[in-house]
Amino acid sequence: MRKIVLIFPKENIISENDVFHEKQKVNKNNMRIIHNNNFEVFREPLGIESIAASFRKKGYDVKIFFCDLEEISDDEIVGYIVENGIKYVGISVLFDRHLEHALILGKKIKKNDNYIFFGGPFASFASYEILTYCSKWLDGIIVGEGETVNVKIADAIYSGNDFHYIKGLYYIDIEGKFVQNPHEKKIDLDVLERPERDFIRRAIELGYRPHMASIYTSRGCAQQCTFCTGTAFQFFNEGSLWRYRSAIKVVNEIEKLIQEFNIRYFYICDDNFYGYGDAGEQRILDILKLIKERGIKARFHFEMRVDRISEEVMLKLKECGFVDVLLGIESGVQSMLDRWKKGVTVQQNIDAVNMVRKCGLNLKPGFILFDGDTNLDELRENIKFIREMKLYEGNSILDLMNPMQIFNGSAIKKEKIGFIKNIDVNLSEKAFTRSITHYEYEIVDARVKIFWDSIKGKIDEISEMFNGDMIAAIYANWNKSDKKEVLSFVKNYKKVKKELPIIVLDLCDYIFKVIDSGEIERMDELVEYRYNSLISKFHFDDVKRILNLALNEEKFH
């Protein structure tokens, strides 16, 4: 039988500027201890599972390695590939955090008799840079949707035919030229096989009991937000910018996952679940009708724009278990929304937040604190918006304290960074990854830079106290004889977490006051004093003490 290996590589933190929730990842502690329905930690890679389904439909034997979940070594993966004579290896570079390990692992895997391909959104956007850096061993990058192209290339390889003409493939030719083949057409989502669920099955084999699954009901987005890559990714395939699956296909898959794995929480991966126009809304209503008719009891997370809010539909969503919604608010300042081409108003943001709360759904706001062009008045207004709308309620204030990140593929990357032509192939994998991700940019208003430089260190310190790995380790490993201290920690931890918005927002206001007073030369001294006063007032010292004690204990090493 023709064999295929697909790999979902490890996630590595690229920069200390990574946003708070992106510093967490799947591992044995947070899988087992924190939340089985924490979609920011539990990342089921639907893309690679969907590709596996397409391969298996054609009769291929597919093995998927989930490197973080399985905590498997590179040598074990290489050994499996060599022992089984695998010719075709596909490595998913879904996010920038997957790239470093993909580069390291790919180089180890490469032999004269096998072929290695990268795929995924980040690999698609950074195809020139990656192929230039890996020209000696990477056979190509599959851009856009991978279900059709992967199978076509594998068919050619196992048949002994040339694959370089296949649509959807970028590669470096024998003369060293970067070749971009024409793009493949978009796939009819109702024709695609359901994604395989190797990730859940493997988690169960390892002793976990995941009650969450990812699912997609549509693909794409038709908006033009300058910071986002969702729309840009759609241009790697020919066809509509937004497509959807039929309601019956979606609900059939939900029902099957409940029956097979006892799934109780579904993370809907759609960029824009609600969609566009009457057809988009009718699809939602059809999905809800089928869920209700079949008596399906589950909870759902979904994402939508603020300009598609309808009280009637939101109440029906809530009734059917759609209780967690991420709204793309991004800012409470009109000039910032306009600069980012959001196509919405601050009032629409306010109305959407109020509507979500009125209907009883849990709000998770997508939010950007500032960008390189933000002035101090805009920043001050944005923080005021956070406070007045209480966006931190039910969320971490830390998730609202992130500056804009410039991602490969976004319009703002083209505007601020441009196209990188000179690639240093002698850089280490880590240094190369850093060079094409998380781009640094100038903060035009010097006062905004002073603000961020003054508060970032404190935000980072607080973030460490609420790092999922750290808390999970304490719960999982604390000596049973120290139960009283654990309970004391939990009590103080919850108290500090509740008061965290007060601490952070007070510190923001204080920094503004120092800037306004002109005492900038004393900023470090004054902020340190204020910060220490705040953490002492809210018993933060007790939490820090226990965390430091726990992490320094031999039993945690």
CSV table of N, CA and C in Angstrom, one decimal, residues 113-202:
chain,number,residue,atom,x,y,z
A,113,ASP,N,15.5,9.5,-1.5
A,113,ASP,CA,14.4,8.7,-2.1
A,113,ASP,C,13.1,9.2,-1.5
A,114,ASN,N,13.0,10.3,-0.8
A,114,ASN,CA,11.7,10.8,-0.4
A,114,ASN,C,11.5,12.3,-0.8
A,115,TYR,N,10.3,12.7,-0.7
A,115,TYR,CA,9.9,14.1,-1.1
A,115,TYR,C,9.2,14.8,0.1
A,116,ILE,N,9.6,16.0,0.3
A,116,ILE,CA,9.0,16.8,1.5
A,116,ILE,C,8.3,18.0,0.9
A,117,PHE,N,7.1,18.2,1.4
A,117,PHE,CA,6.3,19.4,1.1
A,117,PHE,C,5.8,20.1,2.3
A,118,PHE,N,5.8,21.4,2.3
A,118,PHE,CA,5.2,22.2,3.3
A,118,PHE,C,3.8,22.6,2.8
A,119,GLY,N,2.9,22.9,3.7
A,119,GLY,CA,1.6,23.5,3.4
A,119,GLY,C,1.1,24.3,4.5
A,120,GLY,N,-0.1,24.9,4.3
A,120,GLY,CA,-0.7,25.7,5.4
A,120,GLY,C,-0.6,27.2,5.1
A,121,PRO,N,-1.4,28.0,5.8
A,121,PRO,CA,-1.4,29.4,5.6
A,121,PRO,C,-0.1,30.1,5.7
A,122,PHE,N,0.6,29.9,6.8
A,122,PHE,CA,1.9,30.6,6.9
A,122,PHE,C,2.9,30.2,5.8
A,123,ALA,N,3.0,28.9,5.5
A,123,ALA,CA,3.9,28.5,4.5
A,123,ALA,C,3.5,29.1,3.1
A,124,SER,N,2.2,29.2,2.9
A,124,SER,CA,1.8,29.8,1.6
A,124,SER,C,2.2,31.3,1.5
A,125,PHE,N,2.0,32.0,2.6
A,125,PHE,CA,2.4,33.5,2.6
A,125,PHE,C,3.9,33.7,2.5
A,126,ALA,N,4.6,32.8,3.1
A,126,ALA,CA,6.1,33.0,3.2
A,126,ALA,C,6.8,32.0,2.2
A,127,SER,N,6.1,31.6,1.2
A,127,SER,CA,6.7,30.6,0.3
A,127,SER,C,8.0,31.0,-0.3
A,128,TYR,N,8.2,32.2,-0.8
A,128,TYR,CA,9.4,32.6,-1.4
A,128,TYR,C,10.6,32.5,-0.4
A,129,GLU,N,10.4,33.1,0.8
A,129,GLU,CA,11.4,33.1,1.8
A,129,GLU,C,11.8,31.7,2.2
A,130,ILE,N,10.8,30.8,2.5
A,130,ILE,CA,11.0,29.5,3.0
A,130,ILE,C,11.7,28.6,1.9
A,131,LEU,N,11.2,28.7,0.7
A,131,LEU,CA,11.8,27.9,-0.4
A,131,LEU,C,13.3,28.3,-0.7
A,132,THR,N,13.5,29.6,-0.6
A,132,THR,CA,14.9,30.1,-0.8
A,132,THR,C,15.8,29.6,0.3
A,133,TYR,N,15.3,29.6,1.5
A,133,TYR,CA,16.1,29.2,2.7
A,133,TYR,C,16.3,27.7,2.6
A,134,CYS,N,15.3,26.9,2.1
A,134,CYS,CA,15.4,25.5,2.2
A,134,CYS,C,15.6,24.9,0.8
A,135,SER,N,16.2,25.6,-0.1
A,135,SER,CA,16.2,25.2,-1.5
A,135,SER,C,17.0,23.8,-1.7
A,136,LYS,N,17.8,23.4,-0.8
A,136,LYS,CA,18.6,22.2,-1.0
A,136,LYS,C,17.8,21.0,-0.6
A,137,TRP,N,16.7,21.1,0.1
A,137,TRP,CA,16.0,19.9,0.6
A,137,TRP,C,14.5,19.9,0.5
A,138,LEU,N,13.9,21.1,0.4
A,138,LEU,CA,12.4,21.2,0.4
A,138,LEU,C,12.0,21.1,-1.1
A,139,ASP,N,11.1,20.2,-1.4
A,139,ASP,CA,10.7,19.9,-2.7
A,139,ASP,C,9.6,20.9,-3.2
A,140,GLY,N,8.9,21.5,-2.3
A,140,GLY,CA,7.9,22.5,-2.7
A,140,GLY,C,7.0,22.9,-1.6
A,141,ILE,N,6.2,23.9,-1.9
A,141,ILE,CA,5.1,24.3,-0.9
A,141,ILE,C,3.8,24.3,-1.6
A,142,ILE,N,2.8,23.7,-1.0
A,142,ILE,CA,1.5,23.6,-1.6
A,142,ILE,C,0.7,24.8,-1.0
A,143,VAL,N,0.3,25.7,-1.8
A,143,VAL,CA,-0.3,26.9,-1.4
A,143,VAL,C,-1.8,26.8,-1.4
A,144,GLY,N,-2.5,27.5,-0.5
A,144,GLY,CA,-3.9,27.4,-0.5
A,144,GLY,C,-4.5,26.1,0.1
A,145,GLU,N,-5.6,25.7,-0.4
A,145,GLU,CA,-6.2,24.5,0.1
A,145,GLU,C,-5.4,23.3,-0.3
A,146,GLY,N,-5.2,22.3,0.6
A,146,GLY,CA,-4.3,21.2,0.3
A,146,GLY,C,-4.9,19.9,-0.1
A,147,GLU,N,-6.2,19.7,0.1
A,147,GLU,CA,-6.8,18.4,-0.1
A,147,GLU,C,-6.6,17.8,-1.5
A,148,THR,N,-6.8,18.6,-2.5
A,148,THR,CA,-6.7,18.1,-3.9
A,148,THR,C,-5.2,18.0,-4.3
A,149,VAL,N,-4.5,19.1,-4.1
A,149,VAL,CA,-3.1,19.2,-4.6
A,149,VAL,C,-2.2,18.1,-4.0
A,150,ASN,N,-2.3,17.9,-2.7
A,150,ASN,CA,-1.5,16.9,-2.1
A,150,ASN,C,-1.6,15.5,-2.7
A,151,VAL,N,-2.9,15.1,-3.0
A,151,VAL,CA,-3.2,13.8,-3.6
A,151,VAL,C,-2.6,13.7,-5.0
A,152,LYS,N,-2.8,14.8,-5.7
A,152,LYS,CA,-2.3,14.8,-7.1
A,152,LYS,C,-0.8,14.7,-7.2
A,153,ILE,N,-0.1,15.4,-6.3
A,153,ILE,CA,1.4,15.3,-6.2
A,153,ILE,C,1.8,13.9,-5.8
A,154,ALA,N,1.2,13.3,-4.8
A,154,ALA,CA,1.5,12.0,-4.3
A,154,ALA,C,1.3,10.9,-5.4
A,155,ASP,N,0.1,11.1,-6.1
A,155,ASP,CA,-0.2,10.2,-7.2
A,155,ASP,C,0.9,10.2,-8.3
A,156,ALA,N,1.4,11.4,-8.6
A,156,ALA,CA,2.5,11.5,-9.6
A,156,ALA,C,3.8,10.9,-9.1
A,157,ILE,N,4.1,11.1,-7.8
A,157,ILE,CA,5.4,10.6,-7.3
A,157,ILE,C,5.3,9.0,-7.3
A,158,TYR,N,4.2,8.5,-6.8
A,158,TYR,CA,4.1,7.0,-6.7
A,158,TYR,C,4.0,6.3,-8.0
A,159,SER,N,3.6,7.1,-9.0
A,159,SER,CA,3.5,6.6,-10.4
A,159,SER,C,4.8,6.8,-11.2
A,160,GLY,N,5.7,7.5,-10.6
A,160,GLY,CA,7.0,7.8,-11.3
A,160,GLY,C,6.9,8.9,-12.3
A,161,ASN,N,5.9,9.7,-12.1
A,161,ASN,CA,5.7,10.8,-13.1
A,161,ASN,C,6.1,12.2,-12.5
A,162,ASP,N,6.3,13.2,-13.3
A,162,ASP,CA,6.7,14.5,-12.9
A,162,ASP,C,5.6,15.2,-12.2
A,163,PHE,N,5.8,15.8,-11.1
A,163,PHE,CA,4.8,16.5,-10.4
A,163,PHE,C,4.9,18.1,-10.5
A,164,HIS,N,5.9,18.6,-11.1
A,164,HIS,CA,6.2,20.0,-11.1
A,164,HIS,C,5.2,20.9,-11.8
A,165,TYR,N,4.4,20.3,-12.7
A,165,TYR,CA,3.4,21.0,-13.4
A,165,TYR,C,2.1,21.2,-12.7
A,166,ILE,N,1.9,20.6,-11.6
A,166,ILE,CA,0.6,20.5,-10.9
A,166,ILE,C,0.2,21.9,-10.3
A,167,LYS,N,-1.0,22.3,-10.5
A,167,LYS,CA,-1.5,23.5,-10.0
A,167,LYS,C,-1.4,23.6,-8.5
A,168,GLY,N,-1.2,24.8,-7.9
A,168,GLY,CA,-1.2,24.9,-6.5
A,168,GLY,C,0.2,24.6,-5.9
A,169,LEU,N,1.2,24.4,-6.7
A,169,LEU,CA,2.6,24.1,-6.2
A,169,LEU,C,3.5,25.2,-6.5
A,170,TYR,N,4.3,25.7,-5.5
A,170,TYR,CA,5.4,26.6,-5.7
A,170,TYR,C,6.7,25.8,-5.4
A,171,TYR,N,7.8,26.1,-6.1
A,171,TYR,CA,9.0,25.3,-5.9
A,171,TYR,C,10.2,26.1,-6.5
A,172,ILE,N,11.4,25.6,-6.2
A,172,ILE,CA,12.6,26.2,-6.8
A,172,ILE,C,13.1,25.2,-7.9
A,173,ASP,N,13.2,25.7,-9.1
A,173,ASP,CA,13.6,24.8,-10.2
A,173,ASP,C,15.1,24.5,-10.2
A,174,ILE,N,15.5,23.7,-11.1
A,174,ILE,CA,16.9,23.3,-11.2
A,174,ILE,C,17.9,24.4,-11.5
A,175,GLU,N,17.4,25.5,-12.0
A,175,GLU,CA,18.2,26.7,-12.2
A,175,GLU,C,18.1,27.7,-11.1
A,176,GLY,N,17.4,27.3,-10.0
A,176,GLY,CA,17.4,28.1,-8.8
A,176,GLY,C,16.3,29.2,-8.9
A,177,LYS,N,15.4,29.1,-9.8
A,177,LYS,CA,14.3,30.1,-9.9
A,177,LYS,C,13.1,29.7,-9.1
A,178,PHE,N,12.5,30.7,-8.5
A,178,PHE,CA,11.2,30.5,-7.8
A,178,PHE,C,10.1,30.4,-8.8
A,179,VAL,N,9.4,29.2,-8.8
A,179,VAL,CA,8.3,29.0,-9.7
A,179,VAL,C,7.0,28.9,-9.0
A,180,GLN,N,6.0,29.7,-9.5
A,180,GLN,CA,4.7,29.7,-8.9
A,180,GLN,C,3.7,29.2,-10.0
A,181,ASN,N,3.3,27.9,-9.8
A,181,ASN,CA,2.3,27.4,-10.7
A,181,ASN,C,1.0,28.1,-10.6
A,182,PRO,N,0.1,28.0,-11.6
A,182,PRO,CA,-1.2,28.5,-11.5
A,182,PRO,C,-1.9,27.9,-10.3
A,183,HIS,N,-2.9,28.6,-9.8
A,183,HIS,CA,-3.6,28.1,-8.6
A,183,HIS,C,-4.7,27.1,-8.9
A,184,GLU,N,-4.9,26.2,-8.0
A,184,GLU,CA,-6.0,25.3,-8.1
A,184,GLU,C,-7.4,25.9,-7.8
A,185,LYS,N,-8.4,25.4,-8.4
A,185,LYS,CA,-9.8,25.9,-8.1
A,185,LYS,C,-10.2,25.6,-6.6
A,186,LYS,N,-11.0,26.4,-6.1
A,186,LYS,CA,-11.6,26.1,-4.7
A,186,LYS,C,-12.4,24.9,-4.8
A,187,ILE,N,-12.5,24.2,-3.6
A,187,ILE,CA,-13.1,22.9,-3.6
A,187,ILE,C,-14.6,23.1,-3.1
A,188,ASP,N,-15.5,22.3,-3.6
A,188,ASP,CA,-16.9,22.3,-3.2
A,188,ASP,C,-16.8,21.6,-1.8
A,189,LEU,N,-17.2,22.4,-0.8
A,189,LEU,CA,-17.0,21.9,0.6
A,189,LEU,C,-17.9,20.7,0.9
A,190,ASP,N,-19.0,20.6,0.2
A,190,ASP,CA,-19.9,19.5,0.5
A,190,ASP,C,-19.4,18.2,-0.2
A,191,VAL,N,-18.5,18.3,-1.1
A,191,VAL,CA,-17.9,17.1,-1.8
A,191,VAL,C,-16.8,16.5,-0.9
A,192,LEU,N,-16.1,17.4,-0.2
A,192,LEU,CA,-14.9,16.9,0.6
A,192,LEU,C,-15.4,15.9,1.6
A,193,GLU,N,-14.5,15.0,1.9
A,193,GLU,CA,-14.7,14.0,3.0
A,193,GLU,C,-14.6,14.8,4.3
A,194,ARG,N,-15.3,14.3,5.3
A,194,ARG,CA,-15.2,14.9,6.6
A,194,ARG,C,-13.7,14.7,7.1
A,195,PRO,N,-13.2,15.7,7.8
A,195,PRO,CA,-11.9,15.6,8.4
A,195,PRO,C,-11.7,14.3,9.2
A,196,GLU,N,-10.6,13.6,9.1
A,196,GLU,CA,-10.3,12.5,10.0
A,196,GLU,C,-10.1,13.0,11.4
A,197,ARG,N,-10.3,12.2,12.4
A,197,ARG,CA,-10.1,12.7,13.8
A,197,ARG,C,-9.0,11.9,14.5
A,198,ASP,N,-7.8,11.9,13.8
A,198,ASP,CA,-6.7,11.2,14.4
A,198,ASP,C,-6.2,11.9,15.6
A,199,PHE,N,-6.3,13.2,15.7
A,199,PHE,CA,-5.9,14.0,16.9
A,199,PHE,C,-6.7,13.5,18.1
A,200,ILE,N,-8.0,13.4,18.0
A,200,ILE,CA,-8.8,13.0,19.2
A,200,ILE,C,-8.5,11.6,19.5
A,201,ARG,N,-8.4,10.7,18.5
A,201,ARG,CA,-8.1,9.3,18.8
A,201,ARG,C,-6.8,9.1,19.4
A,202,ARG,N,-5.8,9.9,19.0
A,202,ARG,CA,-4.5,9.8,19.6
A,202,ARG,C,-4.5,10.3,21.0
